[in-house]
Amino acid sequence: MQDNSARFRAIQIRASALTANASGRAAGDMLIELDALQRELKAADSARTDVYVAAVFAVVAGFNALGRAQKMAPLLERAIDICRDLPDRRLLRRALSLHGYFTGDIINAPAALGSLQEAVELAREMEDPVAEVSTVVNLGVVLTNIGWDDNAQRAFQLAWDVYEKWPEAFEGADASGTPAVLMAAAAAANTAAISSQLNDVERGLEFSARARALAKSASAQQRTVQLHYDNIHCILLAKAGRLREATSVAESMFAIAKGSDNVRWEYLALQAAGMVEVRHGKVDEGLELLKKSHRRAASISASMEIPAHLMLADAYRYVGKSEEALQVMRDVSVLLKKMQRLHFDRADPQASEPDDREWENTRPLGWEDTITIDSKLVALENLAAAAEAKQEPSGEHTIRVGALSRMVADRLPWAVDLLTTIERAARLHDVGKGSVPETLLRQRGPLTWQEKEFLHSHSKFGEQLIREQLGEQRGAVYAHVARSHHERFDGNGTPDALSGQEIPLEARIVHAADAYDSLTHDRPWRKALPHDEVRIYLCTEKSAQFDPAVVDALLHVVKDLRATGRSLDDQLVEKAEPSEFVSARRALGKLLVN
């Protein structure tokens, strides 16, 4: 055991040294060394000590410096298991927090959020504000990644509130040796970033200034943190029209980036400078800088390439080049489709390995080697729920539509064969929206016809994804719903202009249920409509948009539910099959108000 302890300490020291010198090392060489350390830890099957756990944490930090920490998920799961038997609860809190943070992709979100929730509760039990802020920031990042921006904002605000309540606790370093105040800086910076996306520039500048002030304590090895916060602040200044200040920040970023061979630093500096030039009216120069920034991002990882694309699209829209902006959106869609497919391919032992550099961060970890049809259905449901959350704050739209569709089918004698499948098929009706950039899904103004056509393409991709994962036979009902839920009874729908009985019955049912639930809830571009107004609309659209028999059945179901006097939403969620996403989201709602 003494020899093992010495070996694990040596691994910890070596990994820490690699991380400290990450900016000056070739990524390939560093990856080779970290892979060797990881294999050594995996081989130590019987190790169950705090020294082993510390070595795992150190190797995780190394992979994180390369943007590849998800590779460590299996070892983090082992670390969690070990920590449950160790007396130091701080180790368990940290293992849970790291596991949740690094496995928090869309498919694996419920499990990742469960780890983070437990970690937050442990931090509170230990009355450790630094640990709480660190974990809540990790939680906020995961929530941002899966599109739950409302909860992400609450998480970052909660982290900032904890810091403001106990600022003296942040005067030292955390368990990893990082200045504790950087945890609060991260909360402020992420608040600023979300505010920028929502065009709340004043709030964004307030928090980006706070983040930059706190990040002054960062070491030279943490310069990326400072440049990232400078990037957020510079773009917000440009949006606010404070171009002289923005130019000054961009120039200082360039001075730092030019003195190094760090591609990430160059990416951040180019992006900030590009946005400033565009706002200055130097459109061609600014767009060229943003294109260079995108190329740098693409050379690092897919997780950086997509935001770089979206920044370029935002610049095109700002200067009135809508065609170019839409083309960038299409490019983003290609990347999103590839990433969605790779969520499944990476979990399938029969799948070929894609390019490790570009797509490592898309792997859903913690799954069994054999992926069953049911687990693929759950994964598809998680993808659909995450996509829908970008438009509907509660994230429960697909759950309600599923329950309502089943109840409507139950009132139609000729739909009896659908009762076992239609609820879950309805939950997947918009799974293809995961291929649509978030900025388009949340656009408040009217869409151009080209944008509408692009948005409607999600139905075809949804069908393709379902058939790929569930097979032609088992996935038939699910695929029909995904492809045909925007068809109209009069033949003027999309994508195939089917009419009447040509439209699969399951798609006709889900189309009506989806319309009712969507119209009675807020969307980014409009407020919810009252039930009576929606009822009149559905009746008016009989034989035009909707199947008349389906509308009659739906209105009977809704009438019966409303007669109870209880919330229709609550009743539908209660009657729905259990959902990992709903459970995780509701648990978070309670956690973030404490």
Coordinates of C-alpha atoms in Angstrom, one line a residue:
M1 CA 0.0 0.0 0.0
Q2 CA 2.9 2.3 0.8
D3 CA 4.3 1.7 -2.7
N4 CA 1.0 2.3 -4.3
S5 CA 0.6 5.6 -2.4
A6 CA 4.0 6.7 -3.6
R7 CA 3.1 5.8 -7.1
F8 CA -0.2 7.7 -6.9
R9 CA 1.6 10.8 -5.5
A10 CA 4.0 10.6 -8.3
I11 CA 1.1 10.6 -10.8
Q12 CA -0.4 13.6 -9.0
I13 CA 2.8 15.5 -9.1
R14 CA 3.5 14.7 -12.8
A15 CA -0.1 15.6 -13.9
S16 CA 0.1 18.9 -11.9
A17 CA 3.3 19.8 -13.6
L18 CA 1.9 19.1 -17.1
T19 CA -1.1 21.3 -16.3
A20 CA 1.0 24.1 -15.0
N21 CA 3.0 24.2 -18.2
A22 CA 0.1 23.5 -20.5
S23 CA 0.3 26.7 -22.5
G24 CA 3.9 26.1 -23.4
R25 CA 3.6 22.4 -24.4
A26 CA 2.5 20.8 -27.6
A27 CA -1.0 19.4 -27.0
G28 CA -0.2 16.1 -28.7
D29 CA 2.8 15.4 -26.4
M30 CA 0.8 16.4 -23.3
L31 CA -2.1 14.2 -24.3
I32 CA 0.2 11.2 -24.7
E33 CA 1.6 11.6 -21.2
L34 CA -1.8 12.1 -19.7
D35 CA -3.2 9.0 -21.4
A36 CA -0.3 7.0 -19.9
L37 CA -1.1 8.4 -16.4
Q38 CA -4.8 7.6 -17.0
R39 CA -4.1 4.0 -18.0
E40 CA -1.9 3.6 -14.9
L41 CA -4.8 4.7 -12.7
K42 CA -7.3 2.4 -14.5
A43 CA -5.0 -0.5 -13.9
A44 CA -5.1 0.1 -10.1
D45 CA -8.4 -1.7 -9.7
S46 CA -8.1 -2.3 -5.9
A47 CA -7.0 1.2 -4.9
R48 CA -9.5 2.9 -2.6
T49 CA -7.5 5.7 -0.9
D50 CA -7.6 9.5 -0.8
V51 CA -4.2 9.5 -2.4
Y52 CA -5.6 7.7 -5.4
V53 CA -8.5 10.1 -5.6
A54 CA -6.1 13.1 -5.5
A55 CA -4.2 11.6 -8.4
V56 CA -7.5 11.3 -10.4
F57 CA -8.3 14.9 -9.7
A58 CA -4.8 16.0 -10.9
V59 CA -5.1 14.0 -14.2
V60 CA -8.6 15.4 -14.7
A61 CA -7.1 18.9 -14.4
G62 CA -4.6 18.0 -17.1
F63 CA -7.2 16.8 -19.5
N64 CA -9.3 19.8 -18.8
A65 CA -6.4 22.1 -19.8
L66 CA -6.7 20.4 -23.2
G67 CA -10.5 20.5 -23.3
R68 CA -10.8 16.7 -23.0
A69 CA -11.7 16.1 -19.4
Q70 CA -14.7 13.9 -20.4
K71 CA -12.1 11.2 -21.0
M72 CA -11.9 10.9 -17.3
A73 CA -15.6 10.2 -16.6
P74 CA -15.1 6.4 -15.8
L75 CA -12.3 7.2 -13.3
L76 CA -14.4 10.0 -11.7
E77 CA -17.2 7.5 -11.2
R78 CA -14.8 5.2 -9.5
A79 CA -13.5 8.1 -7.4
I80 CA -17.1 8.9 -6.3
D81 CA -17.6 5.3 -5.2
I82 CA -14.3 5.4 -3.2
C83 CA -15.1 8.8 -1.6
R84 CA -18.4 7.5 -0.3
D85 CA -16.3 5.2 2.0
L86 CA -13.8 7.9 3.0
P87 CA -14.4 10.2 6.0
D88 CA -13.4 13.5 4.2
R89 CA -16.7 14.6 2.7
R90 CA -14.8 17.4 0.8
L91 CA -13.4 14.7 -1.5
L92 CA -16.9 13.4 -2.3
R93 CA -18.2 16.9 -3.0
R94 CA -15.3 17.6 -5.4
A95 CA -15.6 14.2 -7.2
L96 CA -19.4 14.7 -7.7
S97 CA -18.9 18.3 -8.9
L98 CA -16.2 17.3 -11.4
H99 CA -18.2 14.3 -12.6
G100 CA -21.3 16.4 -13.2
Y101 CA -19.4 19.2 -14.9
F102 CA -17.4 17.0 -17.3
T103 CA -20.3 14.6 -18.2
G104 CA -23.0 17.2 -18.6
D105 CA -23.8 16.8 -22.3
I106 CA -27.5 16.8 -23.3
I107 CA -28.0 13.1 -23.4
N108 CA -26.4 12.5 -20.0
A109 CA -27.8 15.7 -18.4
P110 CA -30.1 14.2 -15.8
A111 CA -27.4 12.0 -14.3
A112 CA -24.8 14.9 -14.4
L113 CA -27.3 17.3 -12.8
G114 CA -27.9 14.7 -10.1
S115 CA -24.2 14.6 -9.3
L116 CA -24.0 18.4 -9.1
Q117 CA -27.1 18.6 -7.0
E118 CA -25.7 16.2 -4.4
A119 CA -22.4 18.1 -4.5
V120 CA -24.2 21.4 -3.7
E121 CA -26.1 19.9 -0.9
L122 CA -22.8 18.5 0.6
A123 CA -21.2 21.9 0.3
R124 CA -24.1 23.4 2.3
E125 CA -23.9 20.7 4.9
M126 CA -20.2 21.5 5.4
E127 CA -21.0 25.2 5.5
D128 CA -18.3 25.8 2.9
P129 CA -19.2 28.9 0.8
V130 CA -16.2 28.4 -1.5
A131 CA -17.2 24.9 -2.3
E132 CA -20.8 25.9 -2.8
V133 CA -19.9 28.7 -5.2
S134 CA -17.5 26.4 -7.2
T135 CA -20.2 23.7 -7.5
V136 CA -23.0 26.0 -8.3
V137 CA -20.9 27.7 -11.1
N138 CA -20.2 24.2 -12.5
L139 CA -24.0 23.6 -12.4
G140 CA -24.7 26.8 -14.2
V141 CA -22.2 25.9 -17.0
V142 CA -23.9 22.6 -17.5
L143 CA -27.3 24.2 -17.5
T144 CA -26.1 26.7 -20.1
N145 CA -24.7 23.8 -22.3
I146 CA -28.0 22.1 -22.4
G147 CA -30.0 25.2 -23.1
W148 CA -31.6 25.9 -19.7
D149 CA -30.6 29.5 -19.6
D150 CA -33.2 30.5 -17.1
N151 CA -32.0 28.1 -14.5
A152 CA -28.4 28.8 -15.5
Q153 CA -28.9 32.5 -14.7
R154 CA -30.4 31.6 -11.3
A155 CA -27.4 29.4 -10.6
F156 CA -24.8 32.1 -11.4
Q157 CA -26.8 34.7 -9.5
L158 CA -27.0 32.3 -6.5
A159 CA -23.2 31.8 -6.7
W160 CA -22.6 35.5 -6.7
D161 CA -25.0 36.1 -3.8
V162 CA -23.1 33.5 -1.7
Y163 CA -19.8 35.3 -2.5
E164 CA -21.2 38.7 -1.5
K165 CA -22.5 37.2 1.7
W166 CA -19.1 35.7 2.8
P167 CA -16.4 37.5 0.8
E168 CA -13.8 36.9 3.5
A169 CA -14.0 33.1 2.8
F170 CA -12.6 33.7 -0.7
E171 CA -9.3 35.3 0.4
G172 CA -7.3 32.0 0.1
A173 CA -7.3 29.1 -2.4
D174 CA -9.7 26.2 -3.0
A175 CA -8.8 22.5 -2.8
S176 CA -7.1 22.6 -6.2
G177 CA -4.9 25.5 -5.3
T178 CA -6.9 28.0 -7.5
P179 CA -7.5 31.4 -5.9
A180 CA -11.0 31.0 -4.4
V181 CA -12.1 34.4 -5.7
L182 CA -11.9 33.1 -9.2
M183 CA -14.9 31.0 -8.5
A184 CA -16.9 34.2 -7.9
A185 CA -15.3 35.7 -11.0
A186 CA -16.6 32.8 -13.0
A187 CA -20.1 33.4 -11.7
A188 CA -19.9 37.0 -12.7
A189 CA -18.5 36.3 -16.1
N190 CA -21.1 33.7 -17.0
T191 CA -23.8 36.1 -15.9
A192 CA -22.3 38.6 -18.2
A193 CA -22.1 36.1 -21.1
I194 CA -25.8 35.1 -20.8
S195 CA -26.8 38.8 -20.5
S196 CA -24.9 39.5 -23.7
Q197 CA -26.8 36.7 -25.5
L198 CA -30.0 38.2 -24.3
N199 CA -28.9 41.7 -25.3
D200 CA -29.2 42.9 -21.7
V201 CA -26.0 44.9 -22.2
E202 CA -26.2 47.1 -19.1
R203 CA -26.4 44.0 -16.8
G204 CA -23.7 42.3 -18.8
L205 CA -21.3 45.1 -18.4
E206 CA -21.9 45.3 -14.7
F207 CA -21.0 41.7 -14.2
S208 CA -18.1 41.5 -16.8
A209 CA -16.5 44.4 -14.9
R210 CA -16.8 42.5 -11.7
A211 CA -15.3 39.4 -13.3
R212 CA -12.3 41.2 -14.6
A213 CA -11.7 42.9 -11.3
L214 CA -11.7 39.6 -9.4
A215 CA -9.6 37.8 -12.1
K216 CA -6.6 40.1 -11.5
S217 CA -5.5 37.6 -8.9
A218 CA -5.1 34.9 -11.6
S219 CA -1.6 33.6 -12.2
A220 CA 0.2 33.6 -15.5
Q221 CA -1.0 30.0 -16.0
Q222 CA -4.6 31.2 -15.7
R223 CA -4.2 33.9 -18.3
T224 CA -6.8 32.3 -20.5
V225 CA -9.3 33.1 -17.8
Q226 CA -8.4 36.8 -17.9
L227 CA -8.6 36.9 -21.7
H228 CA -11.9 35.1 -21.7
Y229 CA -13.4 37.7 -19.4
D230 CA -11.7 40.5 -21.4
N231 CA -13.4 39.0 -24.5
I232 CA -16.9 39.1 -22.9
H233 CA -16.3 42.7 -21.6
C234 CA -15.0 43.9 -25.0
I235 CA -18.0 42.6 -26.9
L236 CA -20.4 44.1 -24.5
L237 CA -18.6 47.5 -24.7
A238 CA -18.9 47.3 -28.5
K239 CA -22.6 46.5 -28.3
A240 CA -23.1 49.4 -25.9
G241 CA -21.4 51.8 -28.4
R242 CA -18.5 52.4 -26.1
L243 CA -16.1 51.8 -28.9
R244 CA -13.0 53.7 -27.6
E245 CA -13.0 51.5 -24.4
A246 CA -13.7 48.4 -26.5
T247 CA -10.8 49.2 -28.8
S248 CA -8.5 49.6 -25.8
V249 CA -9.4 46.2 -24.4
A250 CA -9.1 44.5 -27.8
E251 CA -5.6 46.0 -28.3
S252 CA -4.4 44.8 -24.9
M253 CA -5.7 41.3 -25.7
F254 CA -3.8 41.3 -29.0
A255 CA -0.6 42.4 -27.2
I256 CA -0.8 39.4 -25.0
A257 CA -1.8 36.9 -27.7
K258 CA 0.9 38.0 -30.1
G259 CA 3.5 37.3 -27.5
S260 CA 2.6 33.6 -27.3
D261 CA 1.8 30.6 -29.5
N262 CA -1.5 30.0 -27.7
V263 CA -4.2 29.4 -30.3
R264 CA -7.0 29.9 -27.8
W265 CA -5.7 33.4 -26.8
E266 CA -5.4 34.3 -30.5
Y267 CA -9.0 33.2 -31.0
L268 CA -10.3 35.3 -28.2
A269 CA -8.4 38.4 -29.3
L270 CA -9.4 38.0 -33.0
Q271 CA -13.0 37.6 -32.0
A272 CA -13.1 40.7 -29.8
A273 CA -11.3 42.8 -32.3
G274 CA -13.6 41.7 -35.1
M275 CA -16.7 42.7 -33.3
V276 CA -15.2 46.1 -32.5
E277 CA -14.3 46.7 -36.1
V278 CA -17.8 45.7 -37.3
R279 CA -19.3 48.1 -34.8
H280 CA -16.9 50.8 -35.9
G281 CA -18.3 50.5 -39.4
K282 CA -15.2 48.7 -40.7
V283 CA -17.3 45.8 -41.9
D284 CA -14.9 44.0 -44.3
E285 CA -12.0 44.2 -41.8
G286 CA -14.2 43.1 -38.9
L287 CA -15.7 40.2 -40.8
E288 CA -12.3 39.0 -41.9
L289 CA -11.0 39.0 -38.3
L290 CA -14.1 37.0 -37.2
K291 CA -13.5 34.5 -40.0
K292 CA -9.9 34.1 -38.7
S293 CA -11.2 33.7 -35.2
H294 CA -13.5 31.0 -36.4
R295 CA -10.7 29.1 -38.1
R296 CA -8.7 29.3 -34.8
A297 CA -11.7 27.9 -32.9
A298 CA -12.2 25.1 -35.4
S299 CA -8.6 24.0 -34.8
I300 CA -9.2 23.7 -31.1
S301 CA -12.5 21.9 -30.7
A302 CA -16.1 21.6 -31.9
S303 CA -17.3 23.1 -28.6
M304 CA -15.5 26.3 -29.5
E305 CA -16.3 26.2 -33.3
I306 CA -20.0 26.6 -32.9
P307 CA -20.0 29.7 -30.7
A308 CA -17.4 31.2 -33.1
H309 CA -19.8 30.5 -36.0
L310 CA -22.7 32.1 -34.1
M311 CA -20.7 35.3 -33.4
L312 CA -19.9 35.6 -37.1
A313 CA -23.6 35.1 -37.9
D314 CA -24.5 37.9 -35.4
A315 CA -22.1 40.2 -37.1
Y316 CA -23.6 39.5 -40.5
R317 CA -27.1 40.2 -39.2
Y318 CA -25.8 43.5 -37.6
V319 CA -24.6 44.8 -41.0
G320 CA -27.7 43.6 -42.8
K321 CA -26.2 40.6 -44.6
S322 CA -29.1 38.2 -43.8
E323 CA -28.2 35.7 -46.6
E324 CA -24.7 35.3 -45.3
A325 CA -26.0 35.0 -41.7
L326 CA -28.3 32.2 -42.7
Q327 CA -25.5 30.4 -44.5
V328 CA -23.5 30.4 -41.3
M329 CA -26.5 29.1 -39.5
R330 CA -26.7 26.2 -42.0
D331 CA -23.0 25.5 -41.3
V332 CA -23.8 25.4 -37.6
S333 CA -26.7 23.1 -38.3
V334 CA -24.3 20.6 -40.0
L335 CA -22.1 20.6 -36.9
L336 CA -25.0 20.2 -34.5
K337 CA -26.3 17.3 -36.6
K338 CA -22.9 15.6 -36.5
M339 CA -22.6 16.1 -32.7
Q340 CA -26.1 14.7 -32.1
R341 CA -25.3 11.6 -34.1
L342 CA -22.0 11.3 -32.3
H343 CA -23.7 11.3 -28.9
F344 CA -25.0 7.9 -30.0
D345 CA -22.1 6.7 -32.1
R346 CA -19.6 7.2 -29.2
A347 CA -21.8 5.1 -26.9
D348 CA -22.1 2.2 -29.4
P349 CA -19.2 -0.2 -29.3
Q350 CA -19.9 -1.2 -32.9
A351 CA -19.5 2.4 -34.1
S352 CA -16.2 3.5 -35.8
E353 CA -14.2 6.1 -33.8
P354 CA -14.5 9.6 -35.3
D355 CA -11.8 12.2 -35.3
D356 CA -10.7 12.3 -31.6
R357 CA -9.4 15.9 -31.7
E358 CA -12.5 17.5 -33.0
W359 CA -15.3 15.5 -31.4
E360 CA -14.0 14.2 -28.0
N361 CA -16.3 16.6 -26.1
T362 CA -19.4 15.1 -27.6
R363 CA -19.1 11.6 -26.0
P364 CA -21.9 10.7 -23.7
L365 CA -20.2 8.9 -20.8
G366 CA -21.4 6.6 -18.0
W367 CA -23.5 4.4 -20.3
E368 CA -23.5 0.6 -20.5
D369 CA -21.6 -0.8 -23.5
T370 CA -24.8 -2.3 -25.0
I371 CA -27.3 0.4 -25.7
T372 CA -30.9 -0.9 -25.6
I373 CA -33.8 0.5 -27.6
D374 CA -35.3 1.8 -24.4
S375 CA -32.2 3.7 -23.4
K376 CA -31.9 5.1 -26.9
L377 CA -35.5 6.3 -26.5
V378 CA -34.6 8.0 -23.2
A379 CA -31.6 9.6 -24.9
L380 CA -33.7 10.9 -27.8
E381 CA -36.3 12.2 -25.3
N382 CA -33.5 14.1 -23.5
L383 CA -32.3 15.6 -26.8
A384 CA -35.9 16.7 -27.6
A385 CA -36.5 18.2 -24.2
A386 CA -33.3 20.2 -24.3
A387 CA -34.1 21.5 -27.7
E388 CA -37.6 22.5 -26.6
A389 CA -36.3 24.2 -23.5
K390 CA -34.7 26.9 -25.8
Q391 CA -38.2 28.1 -26.7
E392 CA -40.3 27.1 -23.7
P393 CA -39.0 28.0 -20.2
S394 CA -40.4 25.1 -18.2
G395 CA -38.9 22.5 -20.6
E396 CA -42.1 20.4 -20.1
H397 CA -43.8 21.1 -23.5
T398 CA -42.9 17.7 -24.9
I399 CA -44.1 16.0 -21.8
R400 CA -47.5 17.7 -21.9
V401 CA -47.9 17.0 -25.6
G402 CA -47.1 13.4 -25.1
A403 CA -49.7 12.9 -22.3
L404 CA -52.3 14.9 -24.2
S405 CA -51.6 12.9 -27.4
R406 CA -52.2 9.6 -25.6
M407 CA -55.4 10.9 -24.1
V408 CA -56.6 12.1 -27.5
A409 CA -55.8 8.7 -29.1
D410 CA -57.7 7.0 -26.3
R411 CA -60.9 8.8 -27.4
L412 CA -60.5 7.7 -31.0
P413 CA -61.5 4.0 -31.5
W414 CA -59.4 3.7 -34.7
A415 CA -56.2 4.9 -32.8
V416 CA -56.2 2.0 -30.3
D417 CA -53.0 0.5 -31.8
L418 CA -51.1 3.8 -31.0
L419 CA -51.8 3.8 -27.3
T420 CA -48.6 2.1 -26.4
T421 CA -46.3 4.3 -28.5
I422 CA -47.9 7.6 -29.2
E423 CA -46.9 9.3 -25.9
R424 CA -43.2 8.7 -26.4
A425 CA -43.4 9.4 -30.1
A426 CA -45.0 12.8 -29.3
R427 CA -42.1 13.5 -26.9
L428 CA -39.8 13.1 -29.9
H429 CA -41.7 15.2 -32.4
D430 CA -39.2 18.1 -32.3
V431 CA -36.0 16.1 -31.6
G432 CA -34.7 17.5 -34.9
K433 CA -34.7 21.0 -33.4
G434 CA -31.4 20.1 -31.8
S435 CA -29.9 20.8 -35.3
V436 CA -31.3 24.4 -35.3
P437 CA -29.1 27.1 -33.9
E438 CA -30.4 28.5 -30.6
T439 CA -30.4 32.1 -31.9
L440 CA -33.0 31.2 -34.5
L441 CA -35.2 29.3 -32.1
R442 CA -35.3 32.3 -29.8
Q443 CA -35.6 35.0 -32.4
R444 CA -38.2 37.5 -31.3
G445 CA -38.9 39.2 -34.6
P446 CA -40.6 37.7 -37.7
L447 CA -38.6 35.1 -39.7
T448 CA -37.9 35.5 -43.4
W449 CA -39.3 32.8 -45.7
Q450 CA -35.7 31.4 -46.0
E451 CA -35.4 31.2 -42.2
K452 CA -38.8 29.5 -42.0
E453 CA -37.8 27.0 -44.6
F454 CA -34.5 26.3 -42.7
L455 CA -36.4 25.9 -39.4
H456 CA -38.9 23.5 -40.9
S457 CA -36.0 21.3 -42.0
H458 CA -35.8 20.0 -38.5
S459 CA -38.6 17.5 -39.2
K460 CA -36.6 15.6 -41.8
F461 CA -33.5 15.4 -39.6
G462 CA -35.6 14.3 -36.6
E463 CA -37.0 11.4 -38.7
Q464 CA -33.5 10.5 -39.9
L465 CA -32.1 10.5 -36.4
I466 CA -34.9 8.3 -35.0
R467 CA -34.6 5.8 -37.8
E468 CA -30.9 5.6 -37.4
Q469 CA -31.2 4.9 -33.7
L470 CA -34.4 2.8 -33.4
G471 CA -34.4 1.1 -36.8
E472 CA -36.9 1.1 -39.6
Q473 CA -39.5 -1.2 -38.0
R474 CA -39.3 -0.2 -34.3
G475 CA -38.9 3.5 -35.1
A476 CA -41.7 3.8 -37.6
V477 CA -44.3 5.5 -35.4
Y478 CA -41.7 7.8 -33.9
A479 CA -40.3 8.7 -37.3
H480 CA -43.8 9.4 -38.8
V481 CA -44.5 11.9 -36.0
A482 CA -41.1 13.6 -36.3
R483 CA -41.4 14.0 -40.1
S484 CA -45.1 14.8 -40.5
H485 CA -46.2 16.8 -37.5
H486 CA -46.2 20.0 -39.6
E487 CA -48.3 18.6 -42.4
R488 CA -51.7 20.2 -42.8
F489 CA -55.0 18.4 -43.4
D490 CA -55.6 20.5 -46.6
G491 CA -52.2 19.5 -48.1
N492 CA -50.5 22.9 -47.6
G493 CA -48.1 21.7 -44.9
T494 CA -44.4 20.6 -44.8
P495 CA -42.2 18.7 -45.7
D496 CA -44.2 16.5 -48.1
A497 CA -47.5 18.4 -48.6
L498 CA -49.5 15.4 -47.6
S499 CA -53.3 15.8 -47.1
G500 CA -56.1 14.1 -45.2
Q501 CA -55.6 10.4 -44.6
E502 CA -52.2 10.5 -46.3
I503 CA -50.9 12.0 -43.1
P504 CA -50.1 9.3 -40.5
L505 CA -52.8 9.3 -37.8
E506 CA -50.1 9.6 -35.1
A507 CA -48.8 12.8 -36.8
R508 CA -52.3 14.3 -37.1
I509 CA -52.9 13.7 -33.3
V510 CA -49.5 15.1 -32.3
H511 CA -49.9 18.1 -34.6
A512 CA -53.1 19.2 -32.9
A513 CA -51.8 18.5 -29.3
D514 CA -48.6 20.4 -30.1
A515 CA -50.6 23.4 -31.5
Y516 CA -52.9 23.5 -28.4
D517 CA -50.0 23.4 -25.9
S518 CA -47.8 25.8 -27.9
L519 CA -50.6 28.4 -28.3
T520 CA -51.5 28.3 -24.6
H521 CA -47.9 29.0 -23.4
D522 CA -45.5 31.9 -23.9
R523 CA -43.0 31.7 -26.7
P524 CA -40.1 34.2 -27.4
W525 CA -42.1 35.9 -30.1
R526 CA -45.5 36.0 -28.4
K527 CA -47.5 35.7 -25.2
A528 CA -49.7 32.7 -24.3
L529 CA -53.3 32.8 -25.7
P530 CA -56.3 32.1 -23.5
H531 CA -58.0 28.7 -23.8
D532 CA -61.2 30.0 -25.4
E533 CA -59.3 31.8 -28.1
V534 CA -57.3 28.7 -28.9
R535 CA -60.4 26.6 -28.9
I536 CA -62.0 28.9 -31.5
Y537 CA -58.8 28.8 -33.6
L538 CA -58.7 25.0 -33.6
C539 CA -62.4 24.8 -34.6
T540 CA -61.9 27.3 -37.3
E541 CA -58.9 25.3 -38.7
K542 CA -60.8 22.0 -38.9
S543 CA -60.3 20.4 -42.3
A544 CA -57.7 23.1 -43.1
Q545 CA -54.8 22.7 -40.7
F546 CA -56.2 19.9 -38.5
D547 CA -58.1 16.6 -38.8
P548 CA -61.7 17.5 -37.6
A549 CA -62.1 14.2 -35.6
V550 CA -58.8 14.8 -33.8
V551 CA -59.8 18.4 -32.9
D552 CA -63.1 17.2 -31.5
A553 CA -61.4 14.5 -29.4
L554 CA -58.7 16.9 -28.1
L555 CA -61.3 19.5 -27.1
H556 CA -63.2 16.9 -25.2
V557 CA -60.1 15.8 -23.3
V558 CA -59.2 19.4 -22.4
K559 CA -62.8 20.1 -21.3
D560 CA -62.7 17.2 -18.9
L561 CA -59.3 18.2 -17.5
R562 CA -60.4 21.8 -17.1
A563 CA -63.6 20.8 -15.3
T564 CA -61.5 19.6 -12.3
G565 CA -60.5 23.2 -11.6
R566 CA -56.8 22.2 -11.3
S567 CA -54.0 23.4 -13.5
L568 CA -54.1 21.7 -16.9
D569 CA -50.3 21.6 -17.0
D570 CA -50.0 19.9 -13.6
Q571 CA -52.5 17.3 -14.6
L572 CA -50.8 16.5 -17.9
V573 CA -47.4 16.2 -16.2
E574 CA -48.9 13.9 -13.5
K575 CA -50.5 11.7 -16.1
A576 CA -47.4 11.5 -18.2
E577 CA -44.9 8.7 -18.1
P578 CA -41.9 9.5 -15.9
S579 CA -39.3 11.8 -17.4
E580 CA -35.7 12.1 -16.3
F581 CA -35.5 15.7 -17.5
V582 CA -38.7 16.8 -15.7
S583 CA -37.5 15.2 -12.4
A584 CA -34.0 16.8 -12.8
R585 CA -35.5 20.2 -13.6
R586 CA -38.0 20.3 -10.8
A587 CA -35.3 19.2 -8.3
L588 CA -33.1 22.0 -9.5
G589 CA -35.9 24.5 -9.1
K590 CA -36.0 23.7 -5.3
L591 CA -32.2 23.7 -5.0
L592 CA -31.7 27.1 -6.6
V593 CA -34.1 28.9 -4.3
N594 CA -32.3 27.9 -1.2

